Amino acid sequence: MNTTASTTVEMRLHAIRYAAQDTHLYEFRRLDGAPLPGVEPGAHIDLHLPNGMMRQYSLCTADGDPRAYVVGVKRDRASRGGSRYIHEYLQVGEILQVGGPRNNFPLKDDAGHSVLIAGGIGVTPIWCMAQRLLKLGRSFELHYACRTRKEAAFLEELAALPQAKLHFDDEAGGFLDLAPVVAQAPAGAHFYCCGPLPMLAGYEAATKALPPGQVHVEYFSAKEEAATGGGYVVELRRSGREFPIPEGRTILQVLRDAGVDVPYSCEEGVCGACETQVVSGEVDHRDNILTEKERLESKTIMVCCSGSKSPRLVLDL
Ligand code: FES
């Protein structure tokens, strides 16, 4: 995967710590040790790996050492190379370009009650949110599902937390059922879920009847295919340039090939780096970031994966 021209800063891998089987915590600091921009729970950073790949990882804490960003990385057996590279080759002392932080999964930390749901390594932003809610003394509950106990990161901390309920598939004989979790929550609660696609599908089904503003979700990877049907023209308002988008190509690919400077990162519609203002046209949204309301408003588009339903799409570029 290519990297981006958007803002990055050089950071040193300061420490690697064991968190669980196949999961390590990676701590990054600026080379001069200066404090980093503050972050809110749910934020992620982009790691530009020396092998040319770029991956996003959620921060484990928003309230820890202001000089450090810590992310949890699970070695994914189906990895396209990102987590495998990090686990096998990254060493303490190595210097990386780090982008962000960005937050597509913000916590409403003044809600009357919050229901935090995590699956596997999706616990990273959820644990970050729990720490903030604990700090503020807010009411919340946390449900953490993992295949096995030995794969559960932050197990010691979560096991000691009265608000946390742990679920291990091998011990329970199946997956965590989210329907009762949602049904039993107090009215007006805000829900947050980060985990693998099957868990997110269950979460979306369980929360379908709730007001969208109370339901928050973070995807690790694309839920939908990118729009590559082509057959429309993208016009850039500022330069007046026009680009026919052919079948098999995304808007980002066409613009990038033409030398148009558009920030991007994941190219899967999950990070938000390529979000671009829409002037006119009907967007075919395929990202995992915009809410239903935002999709309807169509003020912005993720050009890495979304396309156009109208023959012409005008962007504020
Ligand atoms: Fe990540 Fe488009 S590059 S959403």
PDB file of C-alpha atoms and ligand atoms in Angstrom:
ATOM      1  CA  MET A   1       0.000   0.000   0.000  1.00  0.00           C
ATOM      2  CA  ASN A   2       1.284   3.450  -0.819  1.00  0.00           C
ATOM      3  CA  THR A   3       1.846   6.200   1.643  1.00  0.00           C
ATOM      4  CA  THR A   4       0.491   9.701   1.597  1.00  0.00           C
ATOM      5  CA  ALA A   5       1.782  13.189   1.303  1.00  0.00           C
ATOM      6  CA  SER A   6      -0.357  14.317   4.247  1.00  0.00           C
ATOM      7  CA  THR A   7       1.250  15.529   7.479  1.00  0.00           C
ATOM      8  CA  THR A   8       3.416  13.056   9.307  1.00  0.00           C
ATOM      9  CA  VAL A   9       6.021  13.391  12.020  1.00  0.00           C
ATOM     10  CA  GLU A  10       9.091  11.266  12.684  1.00  0.00           C
ATOM     11  CA  MET A  11       8.701   9.195  15.821  1.00  0.00           C
ATOM     12  CA  ARG A  12      10.853   6.600  17.497  1.00  0.00           C
ATOM     13  CA  LEU A  13       9.569   3.231  18.619  1.00  0.00           C
ATOM     14  CA  HIS A  14      10.397   3.649  22.285  1.00  0.00           C
ATOM     15  CA  ALA A  15       9.128   0.375  23.741  1.00  0.00           C
ATOM     16  CA  ILE A  16       7.374  -2.870  22.872  1.00  0.00           C
ATOM     17  CA  ARG A  17       5.427  -4.615  25.601  1.00  0.00           C
ATOM     18  CA  TYR A  18       3.591  -7.921  25.696  1.00  0.00           C
ATOM     19  CA  ALA A  19      -0.188  -7.512  26.042  1.00  0.00           C
ATOM     20  CA  ALA A  20      -1.572 -10.959  25.166  1.00  0.00           C
ATOM     21  CA  GLN A  21      -0.887 -13.901  22.913  1.00  0.00           C
ATOM     22  CA  ASP A  22      -0.145 -12.400  19.472  1.00  0.00           C
ATOM     23  CA  THR A  23      -0.758  -8.839  20.738  1.00  0.00           C
ATOM     24  CA  HIS A  24       1.952  -6.339  21.636  1.00  0.00           C
ATOM     25  CA  LEU A  25       1.805  -2.709  22.714  1.00  0.00           C
ATOM     26  CA  TYR A  26       3.990  -0.329  20.694  1.00  0.00           C
ATOM     27  CA  GLU A  27       4.934   2.991  22.255  1.00  0.00           C
ATOM     28  CA  PHE A  28       6.057   5.864  20.013  1.00  0.00           C
ATOM     29  CA  ARG A  29       7.670   9.151  21.037  1.00  0.00           C
ATOM     30  CA  ARG A  30       8.937  12.179  19.195  1.00  0.00           C
ATOM     31  CA  LEU A  31      12.687  12.216  18.637  1.00  0.00           C
ATOM     32  CA  ASP A  32      13.076  15.279  20.886  1.00  0.00           C
ATOM     33  CA  GLY A  33      10.835  13.796  23.588  1.00  0.00           C
ATOM     34  CA  ALA A  34       8.463  16.785  23.443  1.00  0.00           C
ATOM     35  CA  PRO A  35       4.778  16.375  24.358  1.00  0.00           C
ATOM     36  CA  LEU A  36       2.511  15.166  21.555  1.00  0.00           C
ATOM     37  CA  PRO A  37      -0.770  16.718  20.404  1.00  0.00           C
ATOM     38  CA  GLY A  38      -3.497  15.721  22.840  1.00  0.00           C
ATOM     39  CA  VAL A  39      -5.926  13.019  21.757  1.00  0.00           C
ATOM     40  CA  GLU A  40      -9.455  12.001  22.601  1.00  0.00           C
ATOM     41  CA  PRO A  41     -10.618   8.382  23.110  1.00  0.00           C
ATOM     42  CA  GLY A  42     -11.298   6.642  19.796  1.00  0.00           C
ATOM     43  CA  ALA A  43      -8.445   8.377  17.965  1.00  0.00           C
ATOM     44  CA  HIS A  44      -5.998   6.488  15.780  1.00  0.00           C
ATOM     45  CA  ILE A  45      -2.610   7.139  14.244  1.00  0.00           C
ATOM     46  CA  ASP A  46      -1.163   6.058  10.900  1.00  0.00           C
ATOM     47  CA  LEU A  47       2.045   4.054  11.002  1.00  0.00           C
ATOM     48  CA  HIS A  48       4.054   4.367   7.805  1.00  0.00           C
ATOM     49  CA  LEU A  49       6.062   1.178   7.870  1.00  0.00           C
ATOM     50  CA  PRO A  50       9.558   0.882   6.415  1.00  0.00           C
ATOM     51  CA  ASN A  51       8.256  -1.697   3.902  1.00  0.00           C
ATOM     52  CA  GLY A  52       6.059   0.992   2.288  1.00  0.00           C
ATOM     53  CA  MET A  53       2.812  -0.107   3.938  1.00  0.00           C
ATOM     54  CA  MET A  54       0.646   2.203   5.980  1.00  0.00           C
ATOM     55  CA  ARG A  55      -1.674   1.005   8.707  1.00  0.00           C
ATOM     56  CA  GLN A  56      -3.996   2.679  11.215  1.00  0.00           C
ATOM     57  CA  TYR A  57      -4.029   1.707  14.872  1.00  0.00           C
ATOM     58  CA  SER A  58      -6.209   3.030  17.677  1.00  0.00           C
ATOM     59  CA  LEU A  59      -4.553   4.589  20.689  1.00  0.00           C
ATOM     60  CA  CYS A  60      -4.813   2.651  23.957  1.00  0.00           C
ATOM     61  CA  THR A  61      -4.964   5.698  26.166  1.00  0.00           C
ATOM     62  CA  ALA A  62      -5.797   9.369  25.826  1.00  0.00           C
ATOM     63  CA  ASP A  63      -4.863  10.284  29.368  1.00  0.00           C
ATOM     64  CA  GLY A  64      -1.444   8.733  29.866  1.00  0.00           C
ATOM     65  CA  ASP A  65       2.084  10.065  29.344  1.00  0.00           C
ATOM     66  CA  PRO A  66       1.683  13.143  27.071  1.00  0.00           C
ATOM     67  CA  ARG A  67       5.013  12.280  25.382  1.00  0.00           C
ATOM     68  CA  ALA A  68       3.825   8.866  24.199  1.00  0.00           C
ATOM     69  CA  TYR A  69       1.342   7.342  21.789  1.00  0.00           C
ATOM     70  CA  VAL A  70       0.670   3.681  22.537  1.00  0.00           C
ATOM     71  CA  VAL A  71      -1.099   1.345  20.122  1.00  0.00           C
ATOM     72  CA  GLY A  72      -1.964  -2.327  20.408  1.00  0.00           C
ATOM     73  CA  VAL A  73      -1.197  -4.522  17.412  1.00  0.00           C
ATOM     74  CA  LYS A  74      -2.507  -8.052  17.082  1.00  0.00           C
ATOM     75  CA  ARG A  75      -0.671 -10.282  14.705  1.00  0.00           C
ATOM     76  CA  ASP A  76      -3.383 -11.194  12.234  1.00  0.00           C
ATOM     77  CA  ARG A  77      -2.883 -14.606  10.651  1.00  0.00           C
ATOM     78  CA  ALA A  78      -4.756 -13.327   7.580  1.00  0.00           C
ATOM     79  CA  SER A  79      -2.604 -10.184   7.567  1.00  0.00           C
ATOM     80  CA  ARG A  80      -1.855  -8.523   4.254  1.00  0.00           C
ATOM     81  CA  GLY A  81       1.534  -7.819   5.753  1.00  0.00           C
ATOM     82  CA  GLY A  82       0.973  -4.899   8.164  1.00  0.00           C
ATOM     83  CA  SER A  83       0.657  -6.596  11.526  1.00  0.00           C
ATOM     84  CA  ARG A  84       2.977  -9.418  10.475  1.00  0.00           C
ATOM     85  CA  TYR A  85       5.663  -6.905   9.512  1.00  0.00           C
ATOM     86  CA  ILE A  86       5.249  -4.990  12.767  1.00  0.00           C
ATOM     87  CA  HIS A  87       5.527  -8.127  14.884  1.00  0.00           C
ATOM     88  CA  GLU A  88       8.423  -9.644  12.975  1.00  0.00           C
ATOM     89  CA  TYR A  89      10.580  -6.700  11.979  1.00  0.00           C
ATOM     90  CA  LEU A  90       9.898  -3.547  13.998  1.00  0.00           C
ATOM     91  CA  GLN A  91      12.457  -3.063  16.734  1.00  0.00           C
ATOM     92  CA  VAL A  92      12.812  -0.612  19.587  1.00  0.00           C
ATOM     93  CA  GLY A  93      14.753   2.438  18.405  1.00  0.00           C
ATOM     94  CA  GLU A  94      13.407   2.332  14.868  1.00  0.00           C
ATOM     95  CA  ILE A  95      12.199   5.652  13.457  1.00  0.00           C
ATOM     96  CA  LEU A  96       8.893   5.788  11.602  1.00  0.00           C
ATOM     97  CA  GLN A  97       6.740   8.429   9.990  1.00  0.00           C
ATOM     98  CA  VAL A  98       3.542   8.700  12.009  1.00  0.00           C
ATOM     99  CA  GLY A  99       0.415  10.427  10.716  1.00  0.00           C
ATOM    100  CA  GLY A 100      -2.585  11.736  12.604  1.00  0.00           C
ATOM    101  CA  PRO A 101      -3.985  11.497  15.158  1.00  0.00           C
ATOM    102  CA  ARG A 102      -7.503  11.436  13.701  1.00  0.00           C
ATOM    103  CA  ASN A 103     -10.721  10.472  15.404  1.00  0.00           C
ATOM    104  CA  ASN A 104     -13.627   8.855  13.553  1.00  0.00           C
ATOM    105  CA  PHE A 105     -14.948   7.184  16.696  1.00  0.00           C
ATOM    106  CA  PRO A 106     -15.372   9.956  19.279  1.00  0.00           C
ATOM    107  CA  LEU A 107     -16.734   9.312  22.747  1.00  0.00           C
ATOM    108  CA  LYS A 108     -19.651  11.378  24.023  1.00  0.00           C
ATOM    109  CA  ASP A 109     -18.257  11.463  27.511  1.00  0.00           C
ATOM    110  CA  ASP A 110     -21.180  13.337  29.086  1.00  0.00           C
ATOM    111  CA  ALA A 111     -23.783  10.659  28.215  1.00  0.00           C
ATOM    112  CA  GLY A 112     -25.926   9.399  31.091  1.00  0.00           C
ATOM    113  CA  HIS A 113     -24.715   5.851  30.440  1.00  0.00           C
ATOM    114  CA  SER A 114     -22.364   4.308  27.889  1.00  0.00           C
ATOM    115  CA  VAL A 115     -22.253   0.721  26.684  1.00  0.00           C
ATOM    116  CA  LEU A 116     -18.802  -0.181  25.377  1.00  0.00           C
ATOM    117  CA  ILE A 117     -18.496  -3.374  23.320  1.00  0.00           C
ATOM    118  CA  ALA A 118     -15.216  -4.817  22.067  1.00  0.00           C
ATOM    119  CA  GLY A 119     -14.226  -7.884  20.117  1.00  0.00           C
ATOM    120  CA  GLY A 120     -10.612  -9.067  19.986  1.00  0.00           C
ATOM    121  CA  ILE A 121      -8.114  -6.287  19.323  1.00  0.00           C
ATOM    122  CA  GLY A 122     -11.078  -3.915  18.955  1.00  0.00           C
ATOM    123  CA  VAL A 123     -10.631  -3.512  22.694  1.00  0.00           C
ATOM    124  CA  THR A 124      -7.949  -0.876  22.091  1.00  0.00           C
ATOM    125  CA  PRO A 125     -10.203   2.188  21.549  1.00  0.00           C
ATOM    126  CA  ILE A 126     -12.815   0.729  23.901  1.00  0.00           C
ATOM    127  CA  TRP A 127     -10.300   0.441  26.757  1.00  0.00           C
ATOM    128  CA  CYS A 128      -9.230   4.000  25.984  1.00  0.00           C
ATOM    129  CA  MET A 129     -12.863   5.138  26.338  1.00  0.00           C
ATOM    130  CA  ALA A 130     -13.302   3.173  29.579  1.00  0.00           C
ATOM    131  CA  GLN A 131     -10.285   4.916  31.100  1.00  0.00           C
ATOM    132  CA  ARG A 132     -11.758   8.313  30.225  1.00  0.00           C
ATOM    133  CA  LEU A 133     -15.183   7.428  31.661  1.00  0.00           C
ATOM    134  CA  LEU A 134     -13.544   6.114  34.824  1.00  0.00           C
ATOM    135  CA  LYS A 135     -11.571   9.324  35.147  1.00  0.00           C
ATOM    136  CA  LEU A 136     -14.752  11.384  34.785  1.00  0.00           C
ATOM    137  CA  GLY A 137     -16.740   9.118  37.101  1.00  0.00           C
ATOM    138  CA  ARG A 138     -19.365   8.405  34.411  1.00  0.00           C
ATOM    139  CA  SER A 139     -21.748   5.475  34.333  1.00  0.00           C
ATOM    140  CA  PHE A 140     -20.765   2.790  31.823  1.00  0.00           C
ATOM    141  CA  GLU A 141     -20.539  -0.935  31.188  1.00  0.00           C
ATOM    142  CA  LEU A 142     -18.001  -2.745  29.055  1.00  0.00           C
ATOM    143  CA  HIS A 143     -18.466  -6.052  27.230  1.00  0.00           C
ATOM    144  CA  TYR A 144     -15.312  -7.649  25.896  1.00  0.00           C
ATOM    145  CA  ALA A 145     -15.435 -10.773  23.767  1.00  0.00           C
ATOM    146  CA  CYS A 146     -12.368 -12.719  22.755  1.00  0.00           C
ATOM    147  CA  ARG A 147     -11.831 -16.170  21.306  1.00  0.00           C
ATOM    148  CA  THR A 148      -9.758 -17.272  24.289  1.00  0.00           C
ATOM    149  CA  ARG A 149      -8.633 -15.791  27.589  1.00  0.00           C
ATOM    150  CA  LYS A 150      -4.970 -15.886  26.614  1.00  0.00           C
ATOM    151  CA  GLU A 151      -5.665 -13.695  23.568  1.00  0.00           C
ATOM    152  CA  ALA A 152      -7.359 -10.967  25.632  1.00  0.00           C
ATOM    153  CA  ALA A 153      -5.361  -7.738  25.904  1.00  0.00           C
ATOM    154  CA  PHE A 154      -5.656  -5.610  29.068  1.00  0.00           C
ATOM    155  CA  LEU A 155      -7.090  -8.685  30.787  1.00  0.00           C
ATOM    156  CA  GLU A 156      -5.718  -7.852  34.227  1.00  0.00           C
ATOM    157  CA  GLU A 157      -7.101  -4.312  34.171  1.00  0.00           C
ATOM    158  CA  LEU A 158     -10.480  -5.350  32.784  1.00  0.00           C
ATOM    159  CA  ALA A 159     -10.903  -8.313  35.129  1.00  0.00           C
ATOM    160  CA  ALA A 160     -10.502  -5.885  38.038  1.00  0.00           C
ATOM    161  CA  LEU A 161     -13.120  -3.495  36.653  1.00  0.00           C
ATOM    162  CA  PRO A 162     -16.640  -3.985  38.090  1.00  0.00           C
ATOM    163  CA  GLN A 163     -18.143  -2.422  34.950  1.00  0.00           C
ATOM    164  CA  ALA A 164     -16.522  -5.011  32.661  1.00  0.00           C
ATOM    165  CA  LYS A 165     -18.067  -8.305  31.584  1.00  0.00           C
ATOM    166  CA  LEU A 166     -15.687 -10.689  29.847  1.00  0.00           C
ATOM    167  CA  HIS A 167     -16.732 -13.328  27.355  1.00  0.00           C
ATOM    168  CA  PHE A 168     -14.448 -16.024  25.974  1.00  0.00           C
ATOM    169  CA  ASP A 169     -15.886 -17.970  23.057  1.00  0.00           C
ATOM    170  CA  ASP A 170     -14.101 -21.214  23.956  1.00  0.00           C
ATOM    171  CA  GLU A 171     -15.333 -21.121  27.575  1.00  0.00           C
ATOM    172  CA  ALA A 172     -18.857 -19.946  26.718  1.00  0.00           C
ATOM    173  CA  GLY A 173     -19.213 -22.329  23.785  1.00  0.00           C
ATOM    174  CA  GLY A 174     -20.118 -19.576  21.305  1.00  0.00           C
ATOM    175  CA  PHE A 175     -20.079 -15.907  20.405  1.00  0.00           C
ATOM    176  CA  LEU A 176     -21.342 -13.103  22.632  1.00  0.00           C
ATOM    177  CA  ASP A 177     -25.019 -12.360  21.915  1.00  0.00           C
ATOM    178  CA  LEU A 178     -25.360  -8.603  21.686  1.00  0.00           C
ATOM    179  CA  ALA A 179     -29.172  -8.475  21.525  1.00  0.00           C
ATOM    180  CA  PRO A 180     -29.658  -8.779  25.324  1.00  0.00           C
ATOM    181  CA  VAL A 181     -26.743  -6.427  25.979  1.00  0.00           C
ATOM    182  CA  VAL A 182     -28.491  -3.733  23.946  1.00  0.00           C
ATOM    183  CA  ALA A 183     -31.990  -4.562  25.185  1.00  0.00           C
ATOM    184  CA  GLN A 184     -31.011  -4.329  28.856  1.00  0.00           C
ATOM    185  CA  ALA A 185     -29.238  -0.974  28.617  1.00  0.00           C
ATOM    186  CA  PRO A 186     -30.938   2.071  30.120  1.00  0.00           C
ATOM    187  CA  ALA A 187     -32.910   4.333  27.779  1.00  0.00           C
ATOM    188  CA  GLY A 188     -30.776   7.074  26.276  1.00  0.00           C
ATOM    189  CA  ALA A 189     -27.539   5.093  26.602  1.00  0.00           C
ATOM    190  CA  HIS A 190     -24.845   5.583  23.975  1.00  0.00           C
ATOM    191  CA  PHE A 191     -23.399   2.441  22.393  1.00  0.00           C
ATOM    192  CA  TYR A 192     -19.896   1.921  21.019  1.00  0.00           C
ATOM    193  CA  CYS A 193     -18.564  -1.160  19.249  1.00  0.00           C
ATOM    194  CA  CYS A 194     -15.228  -2.055  17.724  1.00  0.00           C
ATOM    195  CA  GLY A 195     -14.446  -5.588  16.661  1.00  0.00           C
ATOM    196  CA  PRO A 196     -14.398  -8.028  13.748  1.00  0.00           C
ATOM    197  CA  LEU A 197     -16.983  -7.806  10.958  1.00  0.00           C
ATOM    198  CA  PRO A 198     -19.320 -10.573  12.285  1.00  0.00           C
ATOM    199  CA  MET A 199     -19.524  -8.818  15.642  1.00  0.00           C
ATOM    200  CA  LEU A 200     -20.222  -5.473  13.960  1.00  0.00           C
ATOM    201  CA  ALA A 201     -22.975  -7.072  11.881  1.00  0.00           C
ATOM    202  CA  GLY A 202     -24.565  -8.404  15.094  1.00  0.00           C
ATOM    203  CA  TYR A 203     -24.162  -5.009  16.714  1.00  0.00           C
ATOM    204  CA  GLU A 204     -25.807  -3.193  13.817  1.00  0.00           C
ATOM    205  CA  ALA A 205     -28.723  -5.647  13.894  1.00  0.00           C
ATOM    206  CA  ALA A 206     -29.119  -5.300  17.677  1.00  0.00           C
ATOM    207  CA  THR A 207     -29.066  -1.482  17.585  1.00  0.00           C
ATOM    208  CA  LYS A 208     -31.148  -1.031  14.438  1.00  0.00           C
ATOM    209  CA  ALA A 209     -34.139   0.442  16.251  1.00  0.00           C
ATOM    210  CA  LEU A 210     -32.115   2.952  18.267  1.00  0.00           C
ATOM    211  CA  PRO A 211     -31.645   6.598  17.316  1.00  0.00           C
ATOM    212  CA  PRO A 212     -28.552   6.681  15.039  1.00  0.00           C
ATOM    213  CA  GLY A 213     -26.970   9.423  17.155  1.00  0.00           C
ATOM    214  CA  GLN A 214     -26.650   6.969  20.059  1.00  0.00           C
ATOM    215  CA  VAL A 215     -24.981   4.208  18.049  1.00  0.00           C
ATOM    216  CA  HIS A 216     -21.255   4.468  17.329  1.00  0.00           C
ATOM    217  CA  VAL A 217     -19.076   1.984  15.508  1.00  0.00           C
ATOM    218  CA  GLU A 218     -15.521   1.628  14.274  1.00  0.00           C
ATOM    219  CA  TYR A 219     -14.490  -0.647  11.449  1.00  0.00           C
ATOM    220  CA  PHE A 220     -10.976  -2.041  10.996  1.00  0.00           C
ATOM    221  CA  SER A 221     -11.540  -2.886   7.378  1.00  0.00           C
ATOM    222  CA  ALA A 222     -13.885  -2.176   4.499  1.00  0.00           C
ATOM    223  CA  LYS A 223     -17.476  -3.367   4.840  1.00  0.00           C
ATOM    224  CA  GLU A 224     -18.408  -2.584   1.254  1.00  0.00           C
ATOM    225  CA  GLU A 225     -16.636  -2.893  -2.069  1.00  0.00           C
ATOM    226  CA  ALA A 226     -15.214   0.347  -3.467  1.00  0.00           C
ATOM    227  CA  ALA A 227     -17.294   2.030  -6.175  1.00  0.00           C
ATOM    228  CA  THR A 228     -15.405   1.187  -9.351  1.00  0.00           C
ATOM    229  CA  GLY A 229     -18.251   1.167 -11.872  1.00  0.00           C
ATOM    230  CA  GLY A 230     -16.985   4.371 -13.500  1.00  0.00           C
ATOM    231  CA  GLY A 231     -19.000   6.164 -16.177  1.00  0.00           C
ATOM    232  CA  TYR A 232     -19.062   9.626 -14.596  1.00  0.00           C
ATOM    233  CA  VAL A 233     -16.965  12.786 -14.589  1.00  0.00           C
ATOM    234  CA  VAL A 234     -15.333  14.367 -11.559  1.00  0.00           C
ATOM    235  CA  GLU A 235     -14.869  18.120 -11.779  1.00  0.00           C
ATOM    236  CA  LEU A 236     -12.507  19.950  -9.444  1.00  0.00           C
ATOM    237  CA  ARG A 237     -14.095  23.292  -8.600  1.00  0.00           C
ATOM    238  CA  ARG A 238     -10.932  25.223  -7.761  1.00  0.00           C
ATOM    239  CA  SER A 239      -8.892  24.289 -10.813  1.00  0.00           C
ATOM    240  CA  GLY A 240     -11.777  23.621 -13.167  1.00  0.00           C
ATOM    241  CA  ARG A 241     -10.091  20.368 -14.280  1.00  0.00           C
ATOM    242  CA  GLU A 242     -12.280  17.428 -15.254  1.00  0.00           C
ATOM    243  CA  PHE A 243     -11.553  13.730 -14.981  1.00  0.00           C
ATOM    244  CA  PRO A 244     -13.659  10.967 -16.527  1.00  0.00           C
ATOM    245  CA  ILE A 245     -13.653   8.035 -14.095  1.00  0.00           C
ATOM    246  CA  PRO A 246     -13.375   4.788 -16.039  1.00  0.00           C
ATOM    247  CA  GLU A 247     -14.652   1.401 -14.938  1.00  0.00           C
ATOM    248  CA  GLY A 248     -12.307  -0.346 -12.537  1.00  0.00           C
ATOM    249  CA  ARG A 249     -10.851   2.841 -11.031  1.00  0.00           C
ATOM    250  CA  THR A 250     -11.617   4.879  -7.940  1.00  0.00           C
ATOM    251  CA  ILE A 251     -11.712   8.675  -7.896  1.00  0.00           C
ATOM    252  CA  LEU A 252      -8.575   8.699  -5.745  1.00  0.00           C
ATOM    253  CA  GLN A 253      -6.659   6.506  -8.181  1.00  0.00           C
ATOM    254  CA  VAL A 254      -7.562   8.722 -11.135  1.00  0.00           C
ATOM    255  CA  LEU A 255      -6.698  11.949  -9.309  1.00  0.00           C
ATOM    256  CA  ARG A 256      -3.458  10.543  -7.957  1.00  0.00           C
ATOM    257  CA  ASP A 257      -2.359   9.346 -11.391  1.00  0.00           C
ATOM    258  CA  ALA A 258      -3.000  12.871 -12.687  1.00  0.00           C
ATOM    259  CA  GLY A 259      -0.785  14.351  -9.964  1.00  0.00           C
ATOM    260  CA  VAL A 260      -3.631  15.930  -7.976  1.00  0.00           C
ATOM    261  CA  ASP A 261      -2.581  16.185  -4.336  1.00  0.00           C
ATOM    262  CA  VAL A 262      -5.264  14.430  -2.297  1.00  0.00           C
ATOM    263  CA  PRO A 263      -4.400  13.177   1.179  1.00  0.00           C
ATOM    264  CA  TYR A 264      -5.107   9.483   1.677  1.00  0.00           C
ATOM    265  CA  SER A 265      -4.115   6.654   3.902  1.00  0.00           C
ATOM    266  CA  CYS A 266      -6.091   3.394   4.258  1.00  0.00           C
ATOM    267  CA  GLU A 267      -7.732   3.349   0.805  1.00  0.00           C
ATOM    268  CA  GLU A 268     -10.504   1.292   2.401  1.00  0.00           C
ATOM    269  CA  GLY A 269     -12.910   3.948   3.627  1.00  0.00           C
ATOM    270  CA  VAL A 270     -12.055   3.463   7.279  1.00  0.00           C
ATOM    271  CA  CYS A 271      -9.588   6.229   8.211  1.00  0.00           C
ATOM    272  CA  GLY A 272     -11.076   9.497   6.922  1.00  0.00           C
ATOM    273  CA  ALA A 273      -7.828  10.872   5.485  1.00  0.00           C
ATOM    274  CA  CYS A 274      -9.272  11.384   1.985  1.00  0.00           C
ATOM    275  CA  GLU A 275     -12.504  13.104   3.051  1.00  0.00           C
ATOM    276  CA  THR A 276     -13.284  15.799   0.459  1.00  0.00           C
ATOM    277  CA  GLN A 277     -15.991  18.460   0.314  1.00  0.00           C
ATOM    278  CA  VAL A 278     -18.717  17.886  -2.262  1.00  0.00           C
ATOM    279  CA  VAL A 279     -20.014  20.875  -4.223  1.00  0.00           C
ATOM    280  CA  SER A 280     -22.688  19.072  -6.267  1.00  0.00           C
ATOM    281  CA  GLY A 281     -23.629  15.641  -7.522  1.00  0.00           C
ATOM    282  CA  GLU A 282     -25.057  12.484  -5.995  1.00  0.00           C
ATOM    283  CA  VAL A 283     -22.457  10.486  -4.088  1.00  0.00           C
ATOM    284  CA  ASP A 284     -22.407   6.694  -4.027  1.00  0.00           C
ATOM    285  CA  HIS A 285     -21.098   6.333  -0.463  1.00  0.00           C
ATOM    286  CA  ARG A 286     -19.081   3.201   0.307  1.00  0.00           C
ATOM    287  CA  ASP A 287     -17.070   4.239   3.375  1.00  0.00           C
ATOM    288  CA  ASN A 288     -17.436   3.072   6.968  1.00  0.00           C
ATOM    289  CA  ILE A 289     -17.100   6.508   8.522  1.00  0.00           C
ATOM    290  CA  LEU A 290     -20.052   8.720   7.630  1.00  0.00           C
ATOM    291  CA  THR A 291     -23.296   8.213   9.517  1.00  0.00           C
ATOM    292  CA  GLU A 292     -26.561   7.615   7.671  1.00  0.00           C
ATOM    293  CA  LYS A 293     -27.443  11.260   8.280  1.00  0.00           C
ATOM    294  CA  GLU A 294     -24.103  12.424   6.914  1.00  0.00           C
ATOM    295  CA  ARG A 295     -24.529  10.169   3.887  1.00  0.00           C
ATOM    296  CA  LEU A 296     -27.902  11.745   3.194  1.00  0.00           C
ATOM    297  CA  GLU A 297     -26.491  15.245   3.574  1.00  0.00           C
ATOM    298  CA  SER A 298     -23.572  14.269   1.306  1.00  0.00           C
ATOM    299  CA  LYS A 299     -21.465  17.262   2.211  1.00  0.00           C
ATOM    300  CA  THR A 300     -18.330  15.145   1.936  1.00  0.00           C
ATOM    301  CA  ILE A 301     -17.057  12.038   0.154  1.00  0.00           C
ATOM    302  CA  MET A 302     -14.263   9.549   0.860  1.00  0.00           C
ATOM    303  CA  VAL A 303     -12.694   9.561  -2.589  1.00  0.00           C
ATOM    304  CA  CYS A 304     -10.720   6.358  -1.984  1.00  0.00           C
ATOM    305  CA  CYS A 305     -13.818   4.183  -2.126  1.00  0.00           C
ATOM    306  CA  SER A 306     -16.975   6.163  -2.904  1.00  0.00           C
ATOM    307  CA  GLY A 307     -18.166   7.123  -6.373  1.00  0.00           C
ATOM    308  CA  SER A 308     -20.953   9.019  -8.062  1.00  0.00           C
ATOM    309  CA  LYS A 309     -24.517   8.103  -8.976  1.00  0.00           C
ATOM    310  CA  SER A 310     -24.869  11.268 -11.045  1.00  0.00           C
ATOM    311  CA  PRO A 311     -23.053  11.793 -14.371  1.00  0.00           C
ATOM    312  CA  ARG A 312     -21.045  14.663 -12.858  1.00  0.00           C
ATOM    313  CA  LEU A 313     -19.615  15.072  -9.388  1.00  0.00           C
ATOM    314  CA  VAL A 314     -18.081  18.414  -8.421  1.00  0.00           C
ATOM    315  CA  LEU A 315     -15.539  18.404  -5.617  1.00  0.00           C
ATOM    316  CA  ASP A 316     -14.051  21.298  -3.670  1.00  0.00           C
ATOM    317  CA  LEU A 317     -10.496  20.634  -4.821  1.00  0.00           C
TER     318      LEU A 317
HETATM  319 FE1  FES B   1      -8.835   6.216   4.377  1.00  0.00          FE
HETATM  320 FE2  FES B   1     -10.060   7.182   2.219  1.00  0.00          FE
HETATM  321  S1  FES B   1      -7.964   6.902   2.524  1.00  0.00           S
HETATM  322  S2  FES B   1     -10.947   6.744   4.129  1.00  0.00           S
END
